PDB file of C-alpha atoms and ligand atoms in Angstrom:
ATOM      1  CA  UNK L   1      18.305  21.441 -12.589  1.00  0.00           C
ATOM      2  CA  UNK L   2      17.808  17.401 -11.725  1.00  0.00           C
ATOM      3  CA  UNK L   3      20.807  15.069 -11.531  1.00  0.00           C
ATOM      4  CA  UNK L   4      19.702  11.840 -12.333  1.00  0.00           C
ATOM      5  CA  UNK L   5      21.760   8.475 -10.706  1.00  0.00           C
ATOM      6  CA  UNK L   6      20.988   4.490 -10.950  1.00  0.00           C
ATOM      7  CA  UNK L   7      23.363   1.950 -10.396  1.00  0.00           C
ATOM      8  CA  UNK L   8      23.514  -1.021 -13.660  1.00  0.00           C
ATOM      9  CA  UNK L   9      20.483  -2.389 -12.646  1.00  0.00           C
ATOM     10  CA  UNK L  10      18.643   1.223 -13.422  1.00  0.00           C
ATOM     11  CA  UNK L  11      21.071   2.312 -15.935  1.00  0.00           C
ATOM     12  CA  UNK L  12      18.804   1.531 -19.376  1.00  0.00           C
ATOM     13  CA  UNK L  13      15.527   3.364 -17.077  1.00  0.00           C
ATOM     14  CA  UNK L  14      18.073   6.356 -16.415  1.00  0.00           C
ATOM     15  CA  UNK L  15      18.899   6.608 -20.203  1.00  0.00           C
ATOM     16  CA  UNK L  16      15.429   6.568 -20.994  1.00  0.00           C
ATOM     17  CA  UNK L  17      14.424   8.947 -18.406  1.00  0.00           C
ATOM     18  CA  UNK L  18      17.400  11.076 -19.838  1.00  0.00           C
ATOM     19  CA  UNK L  19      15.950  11.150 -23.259  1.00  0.00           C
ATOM     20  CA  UNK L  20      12.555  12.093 -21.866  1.00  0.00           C
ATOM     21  CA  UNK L  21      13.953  15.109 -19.855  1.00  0.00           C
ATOM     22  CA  UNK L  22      16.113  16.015 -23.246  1.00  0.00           C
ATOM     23  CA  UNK L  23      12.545  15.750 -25.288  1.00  0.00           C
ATOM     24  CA  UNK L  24      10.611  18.344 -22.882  1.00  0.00           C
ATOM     25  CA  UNK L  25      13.433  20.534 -22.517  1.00  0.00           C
ATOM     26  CA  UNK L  26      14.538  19.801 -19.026  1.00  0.00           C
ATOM     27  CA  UNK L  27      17.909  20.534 -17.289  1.00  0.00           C
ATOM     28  CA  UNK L  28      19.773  17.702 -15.803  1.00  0.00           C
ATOM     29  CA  UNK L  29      23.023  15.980 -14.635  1.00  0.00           C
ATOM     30  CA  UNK L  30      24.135  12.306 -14.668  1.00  0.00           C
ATOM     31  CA  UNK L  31      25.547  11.136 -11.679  1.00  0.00           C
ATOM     32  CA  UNK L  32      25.939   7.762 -12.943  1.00  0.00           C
ATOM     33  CA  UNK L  33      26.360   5.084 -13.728  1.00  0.00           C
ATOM     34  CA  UNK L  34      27.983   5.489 -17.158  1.00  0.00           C
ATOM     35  CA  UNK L  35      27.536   1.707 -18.316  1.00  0.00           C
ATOM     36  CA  UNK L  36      25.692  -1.281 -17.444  1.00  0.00           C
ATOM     37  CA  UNK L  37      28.539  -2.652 -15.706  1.00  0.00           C
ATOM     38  CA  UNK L  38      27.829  -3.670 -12.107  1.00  0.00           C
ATOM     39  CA  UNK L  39      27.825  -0.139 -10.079  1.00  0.00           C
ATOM     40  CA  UNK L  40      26.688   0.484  -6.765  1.00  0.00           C
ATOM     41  CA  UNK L  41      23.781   2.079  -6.055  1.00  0.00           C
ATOM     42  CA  UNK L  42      24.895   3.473  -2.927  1.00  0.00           C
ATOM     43  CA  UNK L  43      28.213   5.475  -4.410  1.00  0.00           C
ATOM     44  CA  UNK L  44      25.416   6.550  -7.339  1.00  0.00           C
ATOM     45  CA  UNK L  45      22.986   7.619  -4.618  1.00  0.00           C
ATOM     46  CA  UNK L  46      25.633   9.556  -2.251  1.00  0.00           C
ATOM     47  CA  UNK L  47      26.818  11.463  -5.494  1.00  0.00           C
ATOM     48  CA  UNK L  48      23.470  12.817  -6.664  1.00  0.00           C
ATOM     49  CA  UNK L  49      22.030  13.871  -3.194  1.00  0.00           C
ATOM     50  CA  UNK L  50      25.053  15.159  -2.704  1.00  0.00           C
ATOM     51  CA  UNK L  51      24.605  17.805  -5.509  1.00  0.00           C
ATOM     52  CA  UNK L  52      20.755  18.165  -3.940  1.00  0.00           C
ATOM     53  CA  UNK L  53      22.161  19.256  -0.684  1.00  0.00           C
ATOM     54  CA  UNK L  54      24.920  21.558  -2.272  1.00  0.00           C
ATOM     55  CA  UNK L  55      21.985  22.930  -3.976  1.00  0.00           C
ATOM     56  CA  UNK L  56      23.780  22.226  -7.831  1.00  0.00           C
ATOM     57  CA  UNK L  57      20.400  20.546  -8.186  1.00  0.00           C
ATOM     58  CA  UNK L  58      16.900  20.742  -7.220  1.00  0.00           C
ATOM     59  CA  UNK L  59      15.509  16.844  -6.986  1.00  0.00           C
ATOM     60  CA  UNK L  60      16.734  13.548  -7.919  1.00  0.00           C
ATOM     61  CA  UNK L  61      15.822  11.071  -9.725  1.00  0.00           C
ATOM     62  CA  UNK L  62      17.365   7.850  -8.902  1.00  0.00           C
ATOM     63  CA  UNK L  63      16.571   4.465 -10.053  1.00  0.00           C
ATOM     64  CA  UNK L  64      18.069   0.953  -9.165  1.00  0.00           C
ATOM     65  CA  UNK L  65      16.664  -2.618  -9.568  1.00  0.00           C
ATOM     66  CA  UNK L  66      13.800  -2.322  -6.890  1.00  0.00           C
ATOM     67  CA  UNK L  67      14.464   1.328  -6.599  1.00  0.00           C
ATOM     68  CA  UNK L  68      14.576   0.553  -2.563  1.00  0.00           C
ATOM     69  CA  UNK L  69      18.409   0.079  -2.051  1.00  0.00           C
ATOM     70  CA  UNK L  70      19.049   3.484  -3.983  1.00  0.00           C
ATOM     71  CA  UNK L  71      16.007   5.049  -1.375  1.00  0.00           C
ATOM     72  CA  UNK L  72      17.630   3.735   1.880  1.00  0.00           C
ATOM     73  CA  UNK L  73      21.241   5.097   0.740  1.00  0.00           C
ATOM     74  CA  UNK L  74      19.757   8.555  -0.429  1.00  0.00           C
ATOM     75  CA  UNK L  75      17.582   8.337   2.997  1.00  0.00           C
ATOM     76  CA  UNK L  76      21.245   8.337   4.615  1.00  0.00           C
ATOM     77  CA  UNK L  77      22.288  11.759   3.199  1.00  0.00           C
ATOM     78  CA  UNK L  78      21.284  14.686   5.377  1.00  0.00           C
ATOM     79  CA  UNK L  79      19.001  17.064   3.629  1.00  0.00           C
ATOM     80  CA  UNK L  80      17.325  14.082   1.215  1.00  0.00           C
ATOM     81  CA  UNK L  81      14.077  13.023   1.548  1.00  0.00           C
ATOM     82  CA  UNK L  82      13.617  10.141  -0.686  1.00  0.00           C
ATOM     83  CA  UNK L  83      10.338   8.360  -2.030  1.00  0.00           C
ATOM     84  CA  UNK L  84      10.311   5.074  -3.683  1.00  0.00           C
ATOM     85  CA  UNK L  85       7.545   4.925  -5.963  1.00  0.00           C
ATOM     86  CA  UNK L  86       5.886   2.906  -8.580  1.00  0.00           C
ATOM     87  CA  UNK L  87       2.748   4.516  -8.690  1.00  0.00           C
ATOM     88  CA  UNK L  88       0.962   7.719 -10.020  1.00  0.00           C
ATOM     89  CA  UNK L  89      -0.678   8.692  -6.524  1.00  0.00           C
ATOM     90  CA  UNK L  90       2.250   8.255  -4.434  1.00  0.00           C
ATOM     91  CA  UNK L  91       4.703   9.968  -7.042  1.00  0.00           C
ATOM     92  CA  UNK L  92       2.299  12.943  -6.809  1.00  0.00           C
ATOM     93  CA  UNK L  93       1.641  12.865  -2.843  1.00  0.00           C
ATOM     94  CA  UNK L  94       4.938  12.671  -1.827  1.00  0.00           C
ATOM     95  CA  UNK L  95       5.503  16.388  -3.168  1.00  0.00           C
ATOM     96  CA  UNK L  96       2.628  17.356  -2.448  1.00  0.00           C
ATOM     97  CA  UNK L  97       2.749  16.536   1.626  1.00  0.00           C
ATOM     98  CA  UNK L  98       6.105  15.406   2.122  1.00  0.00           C
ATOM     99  CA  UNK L  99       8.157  18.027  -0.142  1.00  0.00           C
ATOM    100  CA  UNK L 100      10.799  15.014  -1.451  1.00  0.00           C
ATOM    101  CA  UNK L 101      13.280  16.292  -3.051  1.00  0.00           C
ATOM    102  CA  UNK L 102      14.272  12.019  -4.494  1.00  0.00           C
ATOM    103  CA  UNK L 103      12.384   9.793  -6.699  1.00  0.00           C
ATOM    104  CA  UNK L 104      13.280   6.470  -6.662  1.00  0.00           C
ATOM    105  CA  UNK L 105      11.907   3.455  -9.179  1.00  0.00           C
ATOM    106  CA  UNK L 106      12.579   0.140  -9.347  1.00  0.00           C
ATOM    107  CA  UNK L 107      13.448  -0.670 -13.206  1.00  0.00           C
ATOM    108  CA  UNK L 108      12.648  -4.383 -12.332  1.00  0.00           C
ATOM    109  CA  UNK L 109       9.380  -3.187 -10.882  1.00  0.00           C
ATOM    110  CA  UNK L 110       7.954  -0.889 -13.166  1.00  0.00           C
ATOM    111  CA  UNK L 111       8.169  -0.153 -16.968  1.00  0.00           C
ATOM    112  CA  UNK L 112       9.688   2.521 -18.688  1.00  0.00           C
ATOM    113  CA  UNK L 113       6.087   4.385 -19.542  1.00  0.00           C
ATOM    114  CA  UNK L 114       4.833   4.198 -15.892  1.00  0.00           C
ATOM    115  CA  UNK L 115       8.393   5.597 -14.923  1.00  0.00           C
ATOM    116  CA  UNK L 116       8.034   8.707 -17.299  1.00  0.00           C
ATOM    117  CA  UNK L 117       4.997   9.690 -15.950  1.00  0.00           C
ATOM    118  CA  UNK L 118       5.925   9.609 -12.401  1.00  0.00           C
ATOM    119  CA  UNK L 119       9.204  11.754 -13.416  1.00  0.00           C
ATOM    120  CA  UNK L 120       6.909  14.356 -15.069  1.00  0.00           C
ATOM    121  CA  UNK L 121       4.367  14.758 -12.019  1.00  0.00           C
ATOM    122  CA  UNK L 122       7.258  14.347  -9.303  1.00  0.00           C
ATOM    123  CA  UNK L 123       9.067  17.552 -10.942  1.00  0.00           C
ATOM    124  CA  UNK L 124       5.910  18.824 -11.790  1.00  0.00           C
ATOM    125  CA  UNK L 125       3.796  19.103  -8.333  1.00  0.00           C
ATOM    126  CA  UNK L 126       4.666  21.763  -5.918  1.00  0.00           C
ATOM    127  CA  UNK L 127       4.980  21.501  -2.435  1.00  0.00           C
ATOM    128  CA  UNK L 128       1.996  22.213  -0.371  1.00  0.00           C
ATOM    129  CA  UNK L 129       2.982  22.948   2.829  1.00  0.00           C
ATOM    130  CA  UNK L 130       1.045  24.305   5.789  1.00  0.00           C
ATOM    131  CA  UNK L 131       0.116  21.515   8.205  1.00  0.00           C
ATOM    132  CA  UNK L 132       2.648  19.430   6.450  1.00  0.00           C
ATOM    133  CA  UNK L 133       5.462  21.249   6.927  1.00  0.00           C
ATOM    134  CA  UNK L 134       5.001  20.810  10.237  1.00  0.00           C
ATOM    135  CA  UNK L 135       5.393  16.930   9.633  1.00  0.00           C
ATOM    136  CA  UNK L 136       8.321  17.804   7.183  1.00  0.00           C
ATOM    137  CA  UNK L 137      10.097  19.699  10.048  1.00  0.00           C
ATOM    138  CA  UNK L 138      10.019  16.642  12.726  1.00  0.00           C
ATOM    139  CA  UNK L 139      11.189  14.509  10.212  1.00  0.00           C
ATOM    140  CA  UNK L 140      14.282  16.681   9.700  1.00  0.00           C
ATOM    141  CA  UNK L 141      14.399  17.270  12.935  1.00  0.00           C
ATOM    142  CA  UNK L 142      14.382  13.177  13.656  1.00  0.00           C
ATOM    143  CA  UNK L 143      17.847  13.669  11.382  1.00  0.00           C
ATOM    144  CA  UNK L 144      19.595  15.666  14.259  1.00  0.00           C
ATOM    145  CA  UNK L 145      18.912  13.458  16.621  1.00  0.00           C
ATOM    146  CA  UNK L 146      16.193  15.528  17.997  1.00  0.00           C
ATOM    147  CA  UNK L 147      13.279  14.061  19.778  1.00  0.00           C
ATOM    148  CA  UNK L 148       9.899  14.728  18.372  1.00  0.00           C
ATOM    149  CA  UNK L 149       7.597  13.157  20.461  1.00  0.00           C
TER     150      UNK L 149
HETATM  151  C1  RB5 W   1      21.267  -5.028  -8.041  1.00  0.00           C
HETATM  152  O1  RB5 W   1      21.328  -6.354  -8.410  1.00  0.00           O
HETATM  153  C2  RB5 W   1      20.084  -4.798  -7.125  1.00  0.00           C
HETATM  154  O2  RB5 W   1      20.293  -5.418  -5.904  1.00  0.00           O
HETATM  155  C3  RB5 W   1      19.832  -3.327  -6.931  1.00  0.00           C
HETATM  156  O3  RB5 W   1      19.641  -2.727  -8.178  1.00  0.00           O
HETATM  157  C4  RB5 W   1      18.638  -2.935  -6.119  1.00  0.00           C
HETATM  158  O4  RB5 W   1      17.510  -3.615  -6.536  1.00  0.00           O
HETATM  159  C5  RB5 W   1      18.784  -2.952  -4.653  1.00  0.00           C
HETATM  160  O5  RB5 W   1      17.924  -2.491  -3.902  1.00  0.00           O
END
């Protein structure tokens, strides 16, 4: 399952985005925003990684104007590790060595095609651990106040 959030600046992306998941057969949750009327990212952010922690869903996919404001707020919510991304490589990395469990994009920053691609090989790419959980684990550990250097 992936709940999906933007605030109005990301809501036409998150529709889009919601009829891509609905094409390939994908599970997911809106966490809003419902319309493009102004919406805070934050409250949209909170809500979805919210459900991520709870474990009601696996990743998020969260998208606001610059898709940085949504990343900083979902950054906030213990258990979230969010990426903001608006490229292929980085989309795909930070699964691979940094197990995030948010994707952020910036609908002002990228287009809509761009944006269903990095959806598709963020849910697709598997953690791959080892050495980099290690690096996972400090930054989680950073969370609880825990010193890790
Ligand atoms: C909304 O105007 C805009 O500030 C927001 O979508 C986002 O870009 C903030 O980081």
């Amino acid at each position: 399952m992936v709940v999906i959030a933007s605030d109005h600046a990301g809501y036409p992306l998150k529709e889009e985005i919601k009829a891509h998941l609905e094409e390939k057969g994908i599970e997911y949750t809106d966490a809003g925003c419902y319309s493009p009327e102004r919406y805070d990212y934050a409250k949209s952010a909170q809500k979805a990684c919210d459900m991520v922690v709870a474990g009601e869903a696996d990743k998020a996919i969260l998208v606001c104007g610059t898709g940085i404001g949504i990343s900083m707020a979902a950054n906030k919510v213990k258990g979230i590790r969010a990426a903001c991304c608006s490229d292929y490589f980085s989309a795909k990395y930070t699964r691979l060595h940094n197990d995030a469990n948010a994707l952020c994009m910036g609908a002002r920053v990228i287009g809509a095609g761009l944006a269903l691609e990095l959806v598709d090989v963020f849910l697709e790419t598997e953690f791959e651990g080892g050495r980099h959980q290690t690096r996972v684990d400090q930054i989680m550990a950073i969370e609880n106040d825990e010193k890790v250097y």
